[in-house]
Amino acid sequence: MILKQIVFLYLVILTIGTVAANARLTVTQTLESPIAIVAANVTFRCIFSPSDNSAVTVEWWKLGENEFLQPGSDSRKRFLTQSGEASLQLLSVNLQDSAAYYCGVRYRGRGMTNGTGSSLVVHAPPMQPNIVSDGNSTTSLTLVCETDGFYPEDISVTWYKDDKNVFTVNKRKQLGRDGRGYQVSSSLEETQPVRSGAVYICVVSHLSLKSPIIAIYSVPVSKQGTIVLFL
């Protein structure tokens, strides 16, 4: 009976000591910017105290995955540990890298203390837009402006004719076939007689762009009325 009490007391003391040790271990995370553009490099930092690296083991994981991120498993991932800090660097991020990332720290082999977590959202800019014409005569003209590969899905497509805004447009947006970003097409149907040499501009704005991108279509100059003299 006395032996059982001694063993129980030892286990209680051991548990209290482990909890106290973990309570003293503080772990926080930082991320310079929660939003990154495709192909950028991103660094997560895990700051812990005590900062005795010889007694610390740091693990990283991506929320939704069932195993820790491992050095060497992906050349885009780099791991570094220094005094009181560990970092995870993602090189050339893509849309699939959007997620919450966590670090976990074990001090002297005891239970793991999780970091506060850092959420990353990757944005992708739209491709250079392209204008295609459907019909080209003096009576009808329909133009379609297309772009794809962008994320998130909110995007603005504006048409101009000879520097004047055109409001009669139709826009269709959908997820890309490969699931990597969205695609959009905006069509403009000319309701006025087609004027030779008229210039139509499609302007695409997206939060991933520092400035809008454009595509230009010029109605071919008509050769009607040209007089050819044969000598």
Short mmCIF file of C-alpha atoms in Angstrom, two decimals:
data_model
loop_
_atom_site.label_atom_id
_atom_site.label_comp_id
_atom_site.label_asym_id
_atom_site.label_seq_id
_atom_site.Cartn_x
_atom_site.Cartn_y
_atom_site.Cartn_z
CA MET A 1 0.00 0.00 0.00
CA ILE A 2 2.80 2.39 0.93
CA LEU A 3 4.64 1.45 -2.31
CA LYS A 4 1.56 2.30 -4.39
CA GLN A 5 1.28 5.67 -2.66
CA ILE A 6 4.94 6.40 -3.36
CA VAL A 7 4.56 5.49 -7.05
CA PHE A 8 1.38 7.58 -7.34
CA LEU A 9 3.09 10.55 -5.65
CA TYR A 10 6.03 10.21 -8.04
CA LEU A 11 3.72 10.24 -11.06
CA VAL A 12 1.90 13.31 -9.76
CA ILE A 13 5.17 15.16 -9.21
CA LEU A 14 6.39 14.15 -12.69
CA THR A 15 3.15 15.35 -14.29
CA ILE A 16 3.23 18.65 -12.41
CA GLY A 17 6.84 19.16 -13.44
CA THR A 18 6.03 18.49 -17.12
CA VAL A 19 3.07 20.87 -17.09
CA ALA A 20 5.11 23.53 -15.31
CA ALA A 21 7.93 23.15 -17.82
CA ASN A 22 5.54 23.48 -20.75
CA ALA A 23 3.84 26.42 -19.06
CA ARG A 24 7.17 28.21 -18.99
CA LEU A 25 7.69 27.53 -22.71
CA THR A 26 6.14 30.29 -24.81
CA VAL A 27 5.71 29.97 -28.57
CA THR A 28 4.47 32.64 -30.99
CA GLN A 29 4.44 32.92 -34.77
CA THR A 30 4.87 35.79 -37.20
CA LEU A 31 4.31 36.23 -40.91
CA GLU A 32 5.41 39.44 -42.60
CA SER A 33 2.34 39.53 -44.85
CA PRO A 34 -0.69 37.18 -44.83
CA ILE A 35 -1.13 37.77 -48.58
CA ALA A 36 1.41 36.79 -51.24
CA ILE A 37 1.44 36.86 -55.02
CA VAL A 38 2.14 33.66 -56.96
CA ALA A 39 5.90 32.98 -57.34
CA ALA A 40 6.83 35.12 -54.30
CA ASN A 41 8.87 33.76 -51.37
CA VAL A 42 7.23 33.64 -47.94
CA THR A 43 8.84 33.13 -44.51
CA PHE A 44 7.04 31.96 -41.36
CA ARG A 45 8.83 32.57 -38.06
CA CYS A 46 8.38 30.63 -34.84
CA ILE A 47 9.72 32.45 -31.76
CA PHE A 48 10.15 30.51 -28.54
CA SER A 49 11.46 30.96 -25.02
CA PRO A 50 13.57 29.49 -23.41
CA SER A 51 15.87 29.86 -26.39
CA ASP A 52 18.20 26.92 -25.65
CA ASN A 53 18.31 25.33 -29.11
CA SER A 54 20.19 22.30 -27.85
CA ALA A 55 17.12 21.36 -25.82
CA VAL A 56 14.48 22.31 -28.41
CA THR A 57 12.88 20.38 -31.27
CA VAL A 58 10.71 22.30 -33.73
CA GLU A 59 8.12 20.77 -36.05
CA TRP A 60 6.06 22.45 -38.78
CA TRP A 61 2.77 21.38 -40.31
CA LYS A 62 0.12 22.62 -42.71
CA LEU A 63 -3.44 22.59 -41.43
CA GLY A 64 -5.39 19.78 -43.09
CA GLU A 65 -2.40 17.51 -43.63
CA ASN A 66 -1.70 14.48 -41.46
CA GLU A 67 2.07 14.68 -41.12
CA PHE A 68 4.80 17.15 -40.31
CA LEU A 69 6.58 19.01 -43.09
CA GLN A 70 9.91 17.31 -43.64
CA PRO A 71 13.22 18.84 -44.77
CA GLY A 72 14.23 17.48 -48.16
CA SER A 73 10.70 16.39 -49.13
CA ASP A 74 10.15 19.50 -51.25
CA SER A 75 12.89 21.73 -52.65
CA ARG A 76 10.59 24.73 -52.22
CA LYS A 77 10.61 24.37 -48.43
CA ARG A 78 13.54 25.51 -46.33
CA PHE A 79 13.91 25.09 -42.57
CA LEU A 80 16.20 27.04 -40.25
CA THR A 81 16.63 27.08 -36.48
CA GLN A 82 18.70 29.62 -34.58
CA SER A 83 18.76 31.05 -31.07
CA GLY A 84 15.16 31.38 -29.90
CA GLU A 85 13.72 31.23 -33.41
CA ALA A 86 12.88 28.77 -36.16
CA SER A 87 11.70 29.62 -39.66
CA LEU A 88 9.93 27.94 -42.54
CA GLN A 89 10.47 29.49 -45.95
CA LEU A 90 8.23 28.65 -48.91
CA LEU A 91 9.84 29.45 -52.25
CA SER A 92 7.82 30.41 -55.33
CA VAL A 93 4.42 29.94 -53.68
CA ASN A 94 1.40 28.77 -55.67
CA LEU A 95 -2.34 28.76 -55.03
CA GLN A 96 -2.17 25.35 -53.35
CA ASP A 97 0.08 26.83 -50.64
CA SER A 98 -2.81 28.87 -49.23
CA ALA A 99 -3.46 27.50 -45.73
CA ALA A 100 -2.76 27.95 -42.03
CA TYR A 101 0.72 26.86 -40.93
CA TYR A 102 1.73 25.93 -37.38
CA CYS A 103 4.95 25.29 -35.56
CA GLY A 104 5.25 23.05 -32.54
CA VAL A 105 8.09 23.14 -30.01
CA ARG A 106 9.27 20.34 -27.72
CA TYR A 107 11.50 21.40 -24.83
CA ARG A 108 13.78 18.70 -23.41
CA GLY A 109 11.67 16.00 -25.04
CA ARG A 110 8.49 16.94 -23.23
CA GLY A 111 5.05 17.53 -24.69
CA MET A 112 4.69 19.79 -27.69
CA THR A 113 3.61 23.42 -27.33
CA ASN A 114 1.90 24.76 -30.44
CA GLY A 115 2.48 28.14 -32.00
CA THR A 116 -0.27 30.64 -32.57
CA GLY A 117 -0.58 29.76 -36.27
CA SER A 118 -0.15 31.90 -39.38
CA SER A 119 -2.63 31.95 -42.29
CA LEU A 120 -1.36 32.52 -45.82
CA VAL A 121 -3.52 33.49 -48.80
CA VAL A 122 -1.90 33.36 -52.23
CA HIS A 123 -3.22 35.65 -54.97
CA ALA A 124 -2.68 35.10 -58.68
CA PRO A 125 -2.78 37.96 -61.21
CA PRO A 126 -4.77 37.55 -64.43
CA MET A 127 -2.95 36.78 -67.65
CA GLN A 128 -2.57 39.46 -70.30
CA PRO A 129 -6.09 39.87 -71.75
CA ASN A 130 -6.83 39.10 -75.36
CA ILE A 131 -9.58 40.48 -77.63
CA VAL A 132 -11.12 38.39 -80.38
CA SER A 133 -13.71 39.64 -82.85
CA ASP A 134 -16.84 37.80 -83.87
CA GLY A 135 -18.03 39.37 -87.08
CA ASN A 136 -16.49 42.40 -88.71
CA SER A 137 -18.61 44.37 -91.09
CA THR A 138 -20.11 47.80 -91.44
CA THR A 139 -23.29 46.60 -89.71
CA SER A 140 -22.21 44.32 -86.84
CA LEU A 141 -19.26 43.81 -84.52
CA THR A 142 -18.96 41.71 -81.36
CA LEU A 143 -15.72 41.74 -79.35
CA VAL A 144 -14.78 39.26 -76.62
CA CYS A 145 -12.09 40.07 -74.03
CA GLU A 146 -10.66 37.02 -72.24
CA THR A 147 -8.22 36.42 -69.40
CA ASP A 148 -7.61 33.61 -66.91
CA GLY A 149 -5.45 32.23 -64.10
CA PHE A 150 -6.46 34.81 -61.48
CA TYR A 151 -7.40 34.41 -57.80
CA PRO A 152 -9.47 35.46 -55.90
CA GLU A 153 -12.41 35.56 -58.27
CA ASP A 154 -13.40 39.24 -57.92
CA ILE A 155 -12.31 41.04 -61.07
CA SER A 156 -13.32 44.12 -63.02
CA VAL A 157 -13.52 44.27 -66.83
CA THR A 158 -14.27 47.67 -68.37
CA TRP A 159 -14.64 48.60 -72.04
CA TYR A 160 -13.78 51.87 -73.74
CA LYS A 161 -14.49 53.00 -77.27
CA ASP A 162 -12.36 55.89 -78.47
CA ASP A 163 -11.58 56.78 -74.82
CA LYS A 164 -15.27 56.77 -73.82
CA ASN A 165 -16.64 54.22 -71.37
CA VAL A 166 -18.99 51.63 -72.87
CA PHE A 167 -21.61 50.16 -70.52
CA THR A 168 -23.35 47.57 -72.71
CA VAL A 169 -21.23 44.51 -71.90
CA ASN A 170 -21.84 40.90 -70.83
CA LYS A 171 -19.44 39.11 -68.47
CA ARG A 172 -19.08 35.39 -67.74
CA LYS A 173 -16.76 34.08 -65.01
CA GLN A 174 -15.93 30.51 -64.01
CA LEU A 175 -13.29 28.36 -62.36
CA GLY A 176 -10.50 27.34 -64.71
CA ARG A 177 -10.45 23.81 -66.10
CA ASP A 178 -7.39 22.82 -64.09
CA GLY A 179 -8.83 24.33 -60.88
CA ARG A 180 -5.94 26.79 -60.65
CA GLY A 181 -7.56 30.17 -60.70
CA TYR A 182 -10.55 31.66 -62.48
CA GLN A 183 -11.20 32.71 -66.05
CA VAL A 184 -13.46 35.48 -67.34
CA SER A 185 -14.77 36.59 -70.69
CA SER A 186 -16.52 39.88 -71.37
CA SER A 187 -18.30 40.55 -74.63
CA LEU A 188 -19.22 43.87 -76.19
CA GLU A 189 -21.73 44.12 -79.03
CA GLU A 190 -21.55 47.28 -81.07
CA THR A 191 -25.04 48.76 -81.39
CA GLN A 192 -23.96 51.61 -83.64
CA PRO A 193 -22.71 51.42 -87.23
CA VAL A 194 -19.15 50.14 -87.22
CA ARG A 195 -16.75 52.97 -87.87
CA SER A 196 -13.56 52.29 -89.74
CA GLY A 197 -10.51 52.85 -87.51
CA ALA A 198 -12.48 52.89 -84.23
CA VAL A 199 -10.44 51.79 -81.20
CA TYR A 200 -11.85 49.51 -78.47
CA ILE A 201 -9.97 48.96 -75.21
CA CYS A 202 -10.58 46.24 -72.61
CA VAL A 203 -9.29 47.20 -69.15
CA VAL A 204 -8.82 44.48 -66.51
CA SER A 205 -8.40 45.36 -62.82
CA HIS A 206 -7.63 42.88 -60.03
CA LEU A 207 -6.41 43.29 -56.46
CA SER A 208 -3.23 41.36 -57.32
CA LEU A 209 -2.26 44.01 -59.88
CA LYS A 210 -0.46 47.26 -59.10
CA SER A 211 -2.10 48.80 -62.16
CA PRO A 212 -4.74 47.59 -64.65
CA ILE A 213 -3.76 45.63 -67.75
CA ILE A 214 -5.31 46.29 -71.15
CA ALA A 215 -5.98 44.84 -74.57
CA ILE A 216 -6.65 46.98 -77.66
CA TYR A 217 -8.63 46.25 -80.79
CA SER A 218 -8.74 48.59 -83.80
CA VAL A 219 -11.35 48.23 -86.51
CA PRO A 220 -9.49 47.75 -89.81
CA VAL A 221 -9.45 50.82 -92.01
CA SER A 222 -11.94 50.39 -94.82
CA LYS A 223 -10.65 50.58 -98.37
CA GLN A 224 -14.04 51.37 -99.78
CA GLY A 225 -14.05 54.49 -101.91
CA THR A 226 -10.42 54.18 -102.92
CA ILE A 227 -9.88 55.17 -106.54
CA VAL A 228 -7.33 53.18 -108.47
CA LEU A 229 -6.12 54.69 -111.76
CA PHE A 230 -4.64 52.53 -114.45
CA LEU A 231 -2.35 54.36 -116.82
#
